[in-house]
Coordinates of N, CA and C and ligand atoms in Angstrom, one line a residue:
X1 N 41.6 -32.8 -7.5 CA 40.7 -33.6 -6.6 C 39.5 -32.9 -6.4
X2 N 38.3 -33.6 -6.6 CA 36.9 -33.1 -6.5 C 36.3 -33.6 -5.4
X3 N 35.6 -32.8 -4.6 CA 34.8 -33.1 -3.5 C 33.4 -32.7 -3.8
X4 N 32.5 -33.3 -3.6 CA 30.8 -33.0 -3.7 C 30.6 -32.9 -2.2
X5 N 30.0 -31.6 -2.0 CA 29.3 -31.5 -0.7 C 27.9 -31.3 -0.7
X6 N 27.2 -32.1 0.1 CA 25.8 -32.0 0.2 C 25.4 -31.9 1.7
X7 N 24.2 -31.3 2.0 CA 23.9 -30.9 3.3 C 22.4 -30.6 3.6
X8 N 22.2 -30.9 4.9 CA 20.7 -30.5 5.4 C 19.6 -31.0 4.5
X9 N 19.6 -32.3 4.3 CA 18.6 -33.0 3.6 C 17.3 -33.1 4.4
X10 N 17.3 -33.2 5.6 CA 16.1 -33.2 6.6 C 15.2 -34.2 6.2
X11 N 15.6 -35.3 5.8 CA 14.6 -36.3 5.3 C 13.7 -36.7 6.3
X12 N 12.3 -36.7 6.1 CA 11.3 -37.1 7.0 C 10.1 -37.6 6.3
X13 N 9.2 -38.5 6.8 CA 8.2 -39.1 5.8 C 7.1 -37.9 5.7
X14 N 6.9 -36.9 6.4 CA 6.0 -36.0 6.1 C 6.3 -35.0 5.0
X15 N 7.4 -35.1 4.6 CA 8.0 -34.3 3.4 C 8.7 -35.1 2.6
X16 N 7.9 -35.9 1.8 CA 8.6 -37.0 0.7 C 9.4 -36.3 -0.3
X17 N 9.2 -35.0 -0.6 CA 10.1 -34.3 -1.5 C 11.5 -34.1 -1.1
X18 N 11.8 -34.1 0.2 CA 13.1 -34.1 0.6 C 13.9 -35.2 0.3
X19 N 13.4 -36.5 0.3 CA 14.1 -37.7 -0.1 C 14.3 -37.6 -1.5
X20 N 13.3 -37.0 -2.3 CA 13.4 -37.1 -3.7 C 14.7 -36.1 -4.1
X21 N 14.7 -35.0 -3.5 CA 15.8 -34.0 -3.6 C 17.1 -34.6 -3.4
X22 N 17.3 -35.3 -2.3 CA 18.5 -35.9 -2.0 C 18.9 -37.0 -3.1
X23 N 17.9 -37.7 -3.5 CA 18.0 -38.7 -4.6 C 18.5 -38.0 -5.9
X24 N 18.0 -36.8 -6.1 CA 18.4 -36.0 -7.4 C 19.8 -35.6 -7.3
X25 N 20.1 -35.2 -6.1 CA 21.7 -34.7 -6.0 C 22.6 -36.1 -6.1
X26 N 22.1 -37.2 -5.6 CA 22.9 -38.3 -5.7 C 23.2 -38.8 -7.2
X27 N 22.0 -38.5 -8.0 CA 22.0 -38.9 -9.3 C 22.9 -37.9 -10.2
X28 N 22.8 -36.7 -9.8 CA 23.6 -35.5 -10.6 C 25.1 -35.8 -10.2
X29 N 25.4 -36.2 -9.0 CA 26.9 -36.4 -8.6 C 27.4 -37.6 -9.4
X30 N 26.6 -38.6 -9.5 CA 27.0 -39.7 -10.4 C 27.2 -39.4 -11.8
X31 N 26.6 -38.5 -12.3 CA 26.6 -38.2 -13.5 C 27.5 -37.1 -14.0
X32 N 28.3 -36.5 -13.1 CA 29.3 -35.4 -13.3 C 30.2 -35.9 -14.4
X33 N 30.5 -35.0 -15.2 CA 31.5 -35.2 -16.4 C 33.0 -35.5 -15.8
X34 N 33.3 -34.6 -14.8 CA 34.6 -34.8 -14.2 C 34.4 -35.7 -12.9
X35 N 35.0 -36.8 -12.9 CA 34.8 -37.7 -11.8 C 35.0 -37.1 -10.4
X36 N 34.0 -37.2 -9.6 CA 34.0 -36.7 -8.2 C 34.9 -37.8 -7.4
X37 N 35.7 -37.4 -6.6 CA 36.5 -38.4 -5.7 C 35.8 -38.8 -4.4
X38 N 35.1 -38.0 -3.8 CA 34.3 -38.3 -2.7 C 33.2 -37.3 -2.4
X39 N 32.2 -37.8 -1.6 CA 31.1 -36.9 -1.4 C 31.0 -36.8 0.2
X40 N 30.7 -35.7 0.8 CA 30.5 -35.5 2.2 C 29.3 -34.8 2.4
X41 N 28.5 -35.4 3.3 CA 27.1 -34.8 3.7 C 27.4 -34.1 5.1
X42 N 27.2 -32.8 5.2 CA 27.7 -32.1 6.4 C 26.4 -31.8 7.3
X43 N 25.7 -32.8 7.3 CA 24.7 -32.9 8.6 C 23.3 -32.5 8.4
X44 N 22.5 -32.8 9.5 CA 21.0 -32.7 9.3 C 20.6 -33.6 8.1
X45 N 21.0 -34.8 8.2 CA 20.7 -35.9 7.2 C 19.1 -36.1 7.3
X46 N 18.6 -36.1 8.5 CA 17.2 -36.3 8.8 C 16.6 -35.3 9.6
X47 N 15.3 -35.3 9.8 CA 14.6 -34.3 10.6 C 14.5 -34.6 11.9
X48 N 14.0 -35.9 12.3 CA 13.6 -36.3 13.7 C 14.5 -37.4 14.2
X49 N 15.5 -37.7 13.5 CA 16.5 -38.8 14.0 C 16.0 -40.1 14.3
X50 N 14.8 -40.6 13.5 CA 14.3 -41.8 13.7 C 15.1 -42.9 12.9
X51 N 15.0 -44.2 13.3 CA 15.8 -45.2 12.6 C 15.3 -45.3 11.1
X52 N 14.0 -45.1 11.0 CA 13.4 -45.2 9.6 C 13.9 -44.1 8.8
X53 N 14.0 -42.9 9.2 CA 14.5 -41.8 8.5 C 15.9 -42.1 8.1
X54 N 16.8 -42.5 9.1 CA 18.2 -42.8 8.7 C 18.2 -43.9 7.6
X55 N 17.2 -45.0 7.6 CA 17.2 -46.0 6.6 C 16.9 -45.5 5.3
X56 N 16.0 -44.6 5.2 CA 15.9 -43.9 3.9 C 17.0 -43.3 3.4
X57 N 17.7 -42.4 4.2 CA 18.8 -41.6 3.8 C 20.0 -42.8 3.3
X58 N 20.2 -43.7 4.1 CA 21.1 -44.7 3.9 C 21.0 -45.3 2.4
X59 N 19.7 -45.6 2.2 CA 19.5 -46.3 0.9 C 19.7 -45.5 -0.3
X60 N 19.4 -44.1 -0.1 CA 19.7 -43.2 -1.1 C 21.2 -43.0 -1.4
X61 N 21.9 -42.7 -0.3 CA 23.3 -42.4 -0.4 C 24.0 -43.6 -0.9
X62 N 23.5 -44.9 -0.7 CA 24.3 -46.2 -1.1 C 24.3 -46.0 -2.7
X63 N 23.4 -45.3 -3.3 CA 23.5 -45.2 -4.7 C 24.7 -44.5 -5.3
X64 N 25.4 -43.7 -4.4 CA 26.6 -42.9 -4.8 C 27.7 -43.9 -5.3
X65 N 28.3 -43.6 -6.4 CA 29.3 -44.5 -6.9 C 30.7 -44.2 -6.4
X66 N 30.8 -43.1 -5.6 CA 32.2 -42.8 -5.1 C 32.1 -42.8 -3.5
X67 N 33.1 -42.9 -2.7 CA 33.2 -43.0 -1.4 C 32.5 -41.9 -0.8
X68 N 31.6 -42.0 0.3 CA 30.9 -40.9 0.8 C 30.9 -41.0 2.3
X69 N 30.7 -39.9 2.9 CA 30.8 -39.7 4.3 C 29.7 -38.9 4.9
X70 N 29.4 -39.1 6.1 CA 28.3 -38.2 6.8 C 28.9 -37.8 8.2
X71 N 28.5 -36.4 8.5 CA 28.8 -36.0 9.9 C 27.5 -35.5 10.6
X72 N 27.4 -35.4 11.8 CA 26.1 -35.0 12.4 C 25.8 -33.4 12.4
X73 N 24.5 -33.2 12.2 CA 24.0 -31.9 12.4 C 23.2 -31.8 13.6
X74 N 22.6 -30.7 13.9 CA 21.7 -30.6 15.1 C 20.6 -31.4 15.2
X75 N 20.0 -31.8 13.9 CA 18.8 -32.7 14.1 C 19.1 -34.0 14.1
X76 N 20.5 -34.5 13.9 CA 20.9 -35.8 13.9 C 21.1 -36.2 15.4
X77 N 21.2 -37.5 15.6 CA 21.5 -38.1 16.9 C 22.6 -39.2 16.8
X78 N 23.6 -39.2 17.6 CA 24.7 -40.2 17.3 C 24.3 -41.6 17.3
X79 N 23.4 -42.0 18.3 CA 23.2 -43.4 18.4 C 22.6 -43.9 17.1
X80 N 21.4 -43.4 16.6 CA 20.7 -44.0 15.5 C 21.6 -43.8 14.2
X81 N 22.5 -42.7 14.1 CA 23.4 -42.6 13.0 C 24.3 -43.6 13.0
X82 N 25.0 -44.0 14.2 CA 26.0 -45.0 14.2 C 25.4 -46.4 13.9
X83 N 24.1 -46.5 14.2 CA 23.5 -47.8 13.8 C 23.3 -47.9 12.4
X84 N 22.8 -46.8 11.9 CA 22.4 -46.7 10.3 C 23.6 -46.9 9.4
X85 N 24.8 -46.3 9.8 CA 25.9 -46.3 8.8 C 27.1 -47.1 9.3
X86 N 27.7 -47.6 8.2 CA 28.9 -48.5 8.6 C 30.1 -47.6 8.8
X87 N 31.1 -48.1 9.6 CA 32.1 -47.4 10.0 C 33.0 -46.8 8.7
X88 N 32.6 -47.2 7.6 CA 33.3 -46.7 6.5 C 32.7 -45.3 6.0
X89 N 31.5 -45.0 6.6 CA 30.9 -43.8 6.3 C 30.9 -42.7 7.3
X90 N 31.4 -43.1 8.5 CA 31.5 -42.2 9.7 C 32.4 -42.8 10.7
X91 N 33.1 -42.1 11.2 CA 34.1 -42.7 12.2 C 33.6 -42.3 13.8
X92 N 34.0 -43.0 14.7 CA 33.6 -42.6 16.1 C 34.9 -42.6 16.9
X93 N 35.1 -41.5 17.6 CA 36.3 -41.5 18.4 C 36.1 -42.4 19.7
X94 N 37.1 -42.6 20.4 CA 37.0 -43.4 21.6 C 35.9 -42.9 22.5
X95 N 35.6 -41.6 22.6 CA 34.7 -41.1 23.5 C 33.3 -41.0 22.8
X96 N 33.1 -41.5 21.6 CA 31.7 -41.6 21.1 C 31.3 -40.4 20.2
X97 N 32.2 -39.5 20.1 CA 31.9 -38.3 19.1 C 32.1 -38.8 17.8
X98 N 31.3 -38.3 16.8 CA 31.5 -38.7 15.4 C 32.3 -37.7 14.6
X99 N 33.7 -37.7 15.1 CA 34.6 -37.0 14.4 C 35.8 -37.8 14.0
X100 N 36.3 -37.6 12.8 CA 37.3 -38.7 12.3 C 38.1 -37.9 11.1
X101 N 39.1 -38.6 10.8 CA 39.8 -38.3 9.5 C 39.4 -39.1 8.4
X102 N 39.2 -38.5 7.2 CA 38.8 -39.3 6.0 C 40.1 -39.5 5.2
X103 N 40.5 -40.9 5.2 CA 41.7 -41.3 4.8 C 41.7 -41.4 3.2
X104 N 42.8 -41.6 2.6 CA 43.1 -42.0 1.2 C 42.9 -41.0 0.1
X105 N 43.2 -39.6 0.5 CA 43.1 -38.7 -0.6 C 44.4 -37.8 -0.4
X106 N 44.8 -37.2 -1.4 CA 45.9 -36.3 -1.4 C 45.7 -35.2 -0.4
X107 N 44.5 -34.7 -0.2 CA 44.2 -33.6 0.7 C 43.9 -34.2 2.0
X108 N 44.2 -33.7 3.1 CA 43.9 -34.3 4.4 C 42.5 -33.7 4.7
X109 N 41.5 -34.6 5.0 CA 40.1 -34.1 5.3 C 39.8 -34.6 6.7
X110 N 39.3 -33.6 7.5 CA 38.9 -33.9 8.9 C 37.3 -33.7 9.0
X111 N 36.6 -34.6 9.6 CA 35.3 -34.4 9.9 C 35.0 -34.1 11.3
X112 N 34.5 -32.9 11.7 CA 34.2 -32.6 13.1 C 32.8 -32.7 13.6
X113 N 32.6 -33.1 14.9 CA 31.3 -33.3 15.4 C 30.9 -32.1 16.3
X114 N 30.1 -31.2 15.7 CA 29.7 -29.9 16.6 C 28.3 -30.0 17.3
X115 N 27.9 -31.3 17.3 CA 26.6 -31.6 17.8 C 26.4 -31.4 19.3
X116 N 25.4 -30.7 19.8 CA 25.1 -30.8 21.2 C 23.8 -31.4 21.1
X117 N 23.6 -32.5 21.6 CA 22.2 -33.2 21.6 C 21.1 -32.6 22.3
X118 N 21.3 -31.6 23.1 CA 20.3 -30.9 23.9 C 20.0 -29.5 23.3
X119 N 20.7 -29.1 22.2 CA 20.7 -27.7 21.8 C 20.6 -27.7 20.3
X120 N 20.2 -26.5 19.8 CA 20.4 -26.2 18.2 C 21.8 -25.8 17.9
X121 N 22.3 -25.0 18.8 CA 23.5 -24.4 18.5 C 24.8 -25.3 18.6
X122 N 25.9 -25.1 17.7 CA 27.0 -26.0 17.8 C 27.9 -25.7 19.0
X123 N 28.6 -26.8 19.3 CA 29.5 -26.6 20.4 C 30.8 -27.7 20.0
X124 N 31.9 -27.3 20.8 CA 33.0 -28.3 20.7 C 33.5 -28.2 22.2
X125 N 33.9 -29.5 22.7 CA 34.2 -29.6 24.1 C 35.6 -29.8 24.2
X126 N 36.2 -30.0 25.6 CA 37.6 -30.5 25.7 C 38.0 -31.7 25.0
X127 N 37.1 -32.7 25.1 CA 37.4 -34.1 24.4 C 37.5 -33.8 22.9
X128 N 36.5 -33.1 22.4 CA 36.7 -32.9 20.9 C 37.8 -32.1 20.4
X129 N 38.2 -31.0 21.2 CA 39.2 -30.0 21.0 C 40.6 -31.0 21.0
X130 N 40.7 -31.8 22.1 CA 41.9 -32.6 22.2 C 42.0 -33.5 21.0
X131 N 40.9 -34.1 20.6 CA 41.1 -35.1 19.5 C 41.3 -34.4 18.3
X132 N 40.8 -33.2 18.0 CA 41.2 -32.4 16.9 C 42.7 -32.0 16.8
X133 N 43.2 -31.6 17.9 CA 44.6 -31.5 18.1 C 45.5 -32.5 17.6
X134 N 45.0 -33.8 18.2 CA 45.9 -35.0 17.9 C 45.8 -35.3 16.6
X135 N 44.6 -35.2 15.8 CA 44.6 -35.4 14.5 C 45.4 -34.4 13.7
X136 N 45.4 -33.1 14.0 CA 46.1 -32.1 13.2 C 47.6 -32.4 13.4
X137 N 48.1 -32.7 14.7 CA 49.5 -32.8 15.1 C 50.1 -34.0 14.4
X138 N 49.2 -34.8 13.8 CA 49.8 -36.1 13.1 C 50.5 -35.7 11.7
X139 N 50.0 -34.7 11.2 CA 50.6 -34.3 9.7 C 50.5 -32.8 9.8
X140 N 51.6 -32.1 9.8 CA 51.7 -30.6 9.8 C 52.2 -30.1 8.3
X141 N 52.2 -31.0 7.4 CA 52.6 -30.5 6.0 C 51.5 -30.7 5.0
X142 N 50.7 -31.8 5.0 CA 49.7 -32.1 3.9 C 48.5 -30.9 4.1
X143 N 48.2 -30.3 3.0 CA 47.1 -29.4 3.1 C 45.8 -30.1 3.7
X144 N 45.2 -29.3 4.6 CA 44.0 -29.9 5.4 C 42.8 -29.2 5.4
X145 N 41.7 -29.8 5.2 CA 40.4 -29.0 5.3 C 39.6 -29.7 6.3
X146 N 38.6 -29.0 6.9 CA 37.6 -29.4 7.9 C 36.2 -29.4 7.4
X147 N 35.5 -30.5 7.6 CA 34.0 -30.4 7.3 C 33.3 -30.4 8.6
X148 N 32.2 -29.5 8.9 CA 31.7 -29.4 10.2 C 30.2 -28.9 9.9
X149 N 29.2 -29.3 10.7 CA 27.9 -28.8 10.4 C 27.7 -27.3 10.8
X150 N 28.1 -26.8 12.0 CA 27.8 -25.5 12.3 C 29.0 -24.4 11.7
X151 N 28.6 -23.4 11.1 CA 29.7 -22.4 10.7 C 30.3 -21.7 11.9
X152 N 31.6 -21.7 12.0 CA 32.3 -21.0 13.1 C 32.5 -19.5 12.8
X153 N 31.6 -19.0 12.0 CA 31.7 -17.5 11.8 C 30.4 -16.9 11.7
X154 N 30.3 -15.6 11.7 CA 29.0 -14.9 11.6 C 28.3 -15.0 10.2
X155 N 27.3 -15.8 9.9 CA 26.6 -15.6 8.6 C 25.8 -14.4 8.6
X156 N 26.3 -13.5 7.9 CA 25.7 -12.1 8.1 C 24.4 -12.0 7.3
X157 N 24.2 -12.9 6.4 CA 22.9 -12.9 5.5 C 21.8 -13.4 6.7
X158 N 22.0 -14.1 7.6 CA 21.0 -14.7 8.4 C 20.5 -13.7 9.6
X159 N 19.4 -14.1 9.9 CA 18.7 -13.2 11.2 C 19.4 -13.7 12.4
X160 N 19.9 -14.9 12.4 CA 20.6 -15.5 13.6 C 22.0 -15.9 13.2
X161 N 22.9 -14.9 13.0 CA 24.4 -15.1 12.3 C 25.2 -15.9 13.1
X162 N 25.2 -16.0 14.4 CA 26.3 -16.8 15.1 C 25.5 -18.1 15.6
X163 N 25.9 -19.2 15.4 CA 25.3 -20.4 15.7 C 26.1 -21.4 16.4
X164 N 27.1 -20.8 17.3 CA 27.8 -21.6 18.2 C 27.2 -21.3 19.7
X165 N 27.6 -22.1 20.6 CA 27.1 -21.7 22.0 C 27.9 -20.6 22.6
X166 N 29.0 -20.2 22.2 CA 29.7 -19.1 22.8 C 30.8 -18.7 21.9
X167 N 31.2 -17.4 22.0 CA 32.3 -16.9 21.3 C 33.7 -17.6 21.7
X168 N 33.7 -17.9 22.9 CA 34.9 -18.6 23.5 C 35.2 -19.9 22.9
X169 N 34.1 -20.6 22.5 CA 34.3 -22.0 21.7 C 35.0 -21.5 20.5
X170 N 34.6 -20.7 19.7 CA 35.1 -20.4 18.3 C 36.5 -19.9 18.6
X171 N 36.7 -19.1 19.6 CA 38.0 -18.5 19.8 C 39.1 -19.7 20.0
X172 N 38.6 -20.6 20.9 CA 39.5 -21.6 21.1 C 39.7 -22.5 19.9
X173 N 38.7 -22.8 19.1 CA 38.9 -23.4 17.7 C 40.0 -22.7 16.8
X174 N 39.8 -21.3 16.8 CA 40.6 -20.5 16.0 C 42.2 -20.6 16.5
X175 N 42.3 -20.6 17.7 CA 43.7 -20.8 18.3 C 44.3 -22.0 17.9
X176 N 43.6 -23.0 17.9 CA 44.2 -24.4 17.5 C 44.6 -24.3 16.0
X177 N 43.6 -23.9 15.2 CA 43.9 -23.8 13.7 C 45.1 -22.9 13.4
X178 N 45.3 -21.9 14.0 CA 46.4 -21.0 13.8 C 47.8 -21.6 14.0
X179 N 47.7 -22.7 14.8 CA 49.1 -23.5 14.9 C 49.5 -24.3 13.8
X180 N 48.6 -24.4 12.7 CA 48.8 -25.3 11.6 C 48.7 -24.5 10.4
X181 N 49.9 -24.1 9.8 CA 49.8 -23.4 8.4 C 49.4 -24.2 7.3
X182 N 49.4 -25.6 7.5 CA 48.8 -26.5 6.5 C 47.3 -26.5 6.4
X183 N 46.7 -25.9 7.4 CA 45.3 -25.9 7.3 C 44.6 -24.8 6.6
X184 N 43.8 -25.2 5.6 CA 43.4 -24.2 4.6 C 42.0 -23.9 4.4
X185 N 41.1 -24.8 4.9 CA 39.7 -24.4 4.5 C 38.7 -25.1 5.4
X186 N 37.5 -24.4 5.4 CA 36.4 -25.1 6.3 C 35.2 -25.2 5.5
X187 N 34.4 -26.3 5.5 CA 33.3 -26.5 4.7 C 32.1 -26.8 5.8
X188 N 31.0 -26.0 5.7 CA 29.9 -26.2 6.8 C 28.4 -26.4 6.0
X189 N 27.6 -26.7 6.9 CA 26.2 -26.7 6.5 C 25.5 -25.8 7.5
X190 N 24.2 -26.2 7.8 CA 23.4 -25.7 9.0 C 22.8 -24.4 8.5
X191 N 23.3 -23.4 7.7 CA 22.6 -22.2 7.4 C 21.5 -22.4 6.4
X192 N 21.6 -23.4 5.7 CA 20.6 -23.7 4.6 C 20.7 -22.6 3.5
X193 N 21.9 -21.9 3.4 CA 22.0 -20.9 2.3 C 23.6 -20.9 1.9
X194 N 23.9 -20.5 0.9 CA 25.2 -20.3 0.5 C 25.9 -19.0 1.3
X195 N 26.9 -19.2 2.0 CA 27.5 -17.9 2.6 C 29.0 -18.2 2.6
X196 N 29.7 -17.1 2.9 CA 31.3 -17.2 3.0 C 31.6 -16.5 4.2
X197 N 32.7 -16.9 4.9 CA 33.3 -16.1 6.0 C 34.6 -16.6 6.3
X198 N 35.1 -16.1 7.4 CA 36.5 -16.5 7.8 C 36.5 -16.7 9.3
X199 N 37.4 -17.6 9.6 CA 37.9 -17.7 11.1 C 39.3 -17.5 11.1
X200 N 39.8 -16.4 11.7 CA 41.2 -16.0 11.5 C 41.4 -15.8 10.1
X201 N 42.4 -16.4 9.5 CA 42.7 -16.2 8.1 C 42.2 -17.3 7.3
X202 N 41.5 -18.2 7.8 CA 40.9 -19.5 7.1 C 39.6 -19.2 6.5
X203 N 39.4 -19.4 5.2 CA 38.1 -19.3 4.6 C 37.2 -20.4 4.9
X204 N 35.9 -20.0 5.2 CA 34.9 -20.9 5.5 C 33.7 -20.7 4.7
X205 N 32.8 -21.6 4.5 CA 31.6 -21.4 3.7 C 30.5 -22.4 4.2
X206 N 29.2 -22.0 3.8 CA 28.0 -22.7 3.9 C 27.4 -23.1 2.7
X207 N 26.5 -23.9 2.7 CA 25.9 -24.5 1.5 C 24.4 -24.5 1.5
X208 N 23.6 -24.3 0.5 CA 22.2 -24.4 0.6 C 21.7 -25.7 1.1
X209 N 20.6 -25.8 1.7 CA 20.0 -27.1 2.2 C 19.6 -27.8 0.9
X210 N 19.8 -29.1 0.9 CA 19.1 -29.8 -0.1 C 17.5 -29.8 -0.1
X211 N 17.0 -29.8 1.2 CA 15.5 -29.6 1.4 C 15.2 -28.3 0.8
X212 N 14.3 -28.3 -0.2 CA 13.9 -27.1 -0.9 C 13.0 -26.2 -0.1
X213 N 12.2 -26.8 0.8 CA 11.3 -26.2 1.6 C 11.9 -25.5 2.7
X214 N 13.1 -25.7 2.9 CA 13.9 -25.1 4.1 C 15.1 -24.3 3.5
X215 N 15.2 -24.1 2.2 CA 16.4 -23.4 1.7 C 16.2 -21.9 1.8
X216 N 17.3 -21.2 2.2 CA 17.3 -19.8 2.2 C 18.2 -19.1 1.0
X217 N 17.9 -17.9 0.7 CA 18.9 -17.3 -0.4 C 18.1 -17.5 -1.8
X218 N 18.5 -16.7 -2.6 CA 18.0 -16.6 -4.0 C 19.0 -17.0 -5.0
X219 N 18.8 -18.1 -5.8 CA 19.8 -18.7 -6.6 C 19.4 -18.6 -8.3
X220 N 18.3 -17.9 -8.5 CA 17.7 -17.7 -9.9 C 16.5 -18.5 -10.0
X221 N 15.6 -17.9 -10.9 CA 14.3 -18.7 -11.1 C 14.5 -20.0 -11.7
X222 N 15.4 -20.2 -12.5 CA 15.8 -21.4 -13.2 C 16.0 -22.6 -12.3
X223 N 16.4 -22.3 -11.0 CA 16.7 -23.4 -10.1 C 15.8 -23.3 -8.8
X224 N 14.8 -22.6 -9.0 CA 14.0 -22.4 -7.8 C 13.3 -23.7 -7.3
X225 N 13.2 -24.7 -8.1 CA 12.5 -25.9 -7.7 C 13.6 -27.1 -7.9
X226 N 15.0 -26.7 -8.0 CA 15.9 -27.7 -8.2 C 16.9 -27.8 -7.0
X227 N 17.1 -28.9 -6.4 CA 18.0 -29.1 -5.2 C 19.4 -28.7 -5.7
X228 N 20.1 -28.0 -4.8 CA 21.5 -27.5 -5.1 C 22.5 -28.0 -4.2
X229 N 23.7 -28.2 -4.7 CA 24.8 -28.8 -3.8 C 26.1 -28.0 -4.4
X230 N 27.3 -28.5 -3.6 CA 28.4 -27.7 -4.2 C 29.5 -28.7 -4.5
X231 N 30.4 -28.3 -5.5 CA 31.5 -29.1 -6.0 C 32.7 -28.3 -5.6
X232 N 33.7 -28.9 -4.8 CA 34.9 -28.2 -4.6 C 36.1 -28.8 -5.3
X233 N 36.6 -28.1 -6.1 CA 37.8 -28.6 -6.9 C 39.1 -28.1 -6.2
X234 N 40.0 -29.1 -5.9 CA 41.2 -28.6 -5.2 C 42.3 -28.8 -6.3
X235 N 43.2 -27.8 -6.2 CA 44.4 -27.9 -7.0 C 45.5 -27.3 -6.2
X236 N 46.7 -28.1 -6.1 CA 47.7 -27.7 -5.1 C 48.2 -26.2 -5.3
X237 N 48.2 -25.8 -6.6 CA 48.6 -24.4 -6.9 C 47.5 -23.4 -6.9
X238 N 46.4 -23.7 -7.1 CA 45.2 -22.8 -7.3 C 44.4 -22.7 -5.9
X239 N 44.5 -23.8 -5.2 CA 43.6 -23.8 -4.0 C 42.3 -24.5 -4.4
X240 N 41.2 -24.1 -3.6 CA 39.8 -24.4 -3.9 C 39.2 -23.6 -4.8
X241 N 38.5 -24.2 -5.8 CA 37.5 -23.3 -6.5 C 36.2 -24.1 -6.2
X242 N 35.2 -23.4 -5.7 CA 33.8 -23.9 -5.4 C 32.7 -23.5 -6.4
X243 N 32.0 -24.5 -6.7 CA 30.9 -24.3 -7.8 C 29.5 -24.5 -7.2
X244 N 28.6 -23.8 -7.3 CA 27.2 -24.3 -7.0 C 26.6 -25.1 -8.1
X245 N 26.1 -26.1 -7.7 CA 25.8 -27.1 -8.8 C 24.2 -27.4 -8.7
X246 N 23.5 -27.3 -9.7 CA 22.1 -27.7 -9.6 C 21.9 -29.2 -10.1
X247 N 21.0 -29.8 -9.3 CA 20.8 -31.3 -9.6 C 19.8 -31.5 -10.9
X248 N 20.3 -30.7 -11.9 CA 19.6 -31.0 -13.1 C 20.7 -30.8 -14.2
X249 N 22.0 -31.1 -13.8 CA 23.0 -31.1 -14.8 C 23.7 -29.8 -15.0
X250 N 23.1 -28.7 -14.6 CA 23.6 -27.4 -14.8 C 24.4 -26.8 -13.6
X251 N 25.7 -26.3 -14.1 CA 26.5 -25.6 -12.9 C 26.1 -24.1 -13.0
X252 N 26.2 -23.5 -11.8 CA 26.1 -22.1 -11.5 C 27.5 -21.6 -11.6
X253 N 27.4 -20.2 -11.5 CA 28.8 -19.6 -11.7 C 29.7 -19.9 -10.6
X254 N 31.1 -19.9 -10.7 CA 32.0 -20.1 -9.8 C 31.6 -19.2 -8.6
X255 N 31.6 -19.8 -7.5 CA 31.2 -19.0 -6.3 C 32.4 -18.6 -5.4
X256 N 33.4 -19.3 -5.2 CA 34.4 -18.9 -4.3 C 35.7 -19.5 -4.9
X257 N 36.8 -18.6 -4.7 CA 38.2 -19.2 -5.1 C 39.0 -18.9 -3.7
X258 N 39.6 -20.0 -3.2 CA 40.4 -19.7 -2.0 C 41.9 -20.2 -2.2
X259 N 42.7 -19.4 -1.8 CA 44.2 -19.7 -2.0 C 44.6 -21.1 -1.5
X260 N 45.7 -21.6 -1.9 CA 46.1 -22.9 -1.4 C 46.7 -22.7 -0.1
Ligands
FE2_1 FE1 19.5 -28.0 8.8

């Protein structure tokens, strides 16, 4: 199973190169030699959460030839996102949070909503924790991974490593995950750089931003002007192998291998 993760496109009219960068990633994903099963955008689709920005992103993502899904980042807002994308592309819980299970794949995939519409930092609340518990409790056997915008670990490469509202929130999250041995992996955005960390025994990672002018980290001179995204290959025996992918047809070295 192959998942393409894209993140932090921050599309906005004042920076037309960001929409171009997103389009380049879409084109590269469509031309992957090994067929991608699905694509997940882990948030900050747009920069100012206007309807026209979401319309631009939606038009670009519609070119994807495989199922694709979006989750909110701190620059997103739920109301315009929900208007811009069909329920096939994002799910809304009864309480209006955009967290949902992505059905139809051998691996169980859960999209979490860590957005606080009044702050940059991530959060999870009683409602979202309860919903997560319900989703996890429905299947305690199938290997399960989560996509979420804010990383629930310290991104040590960053000047602002911790990006949740409190340690307590992350501890609560960790306590829930510990109850499910079939829970295996977390994929995040937000940091605008590639990083790896852990929450408890679970491996987690962040991905460079698609927006080149907002990207952190050094990935080689040859891709300095090329948008990057990640391909996660899952094998039941080997676990996940993550590859940093340049939107010019070239793959970077294997970045991460995580146990099944
Ligand atoms: Fe971002």
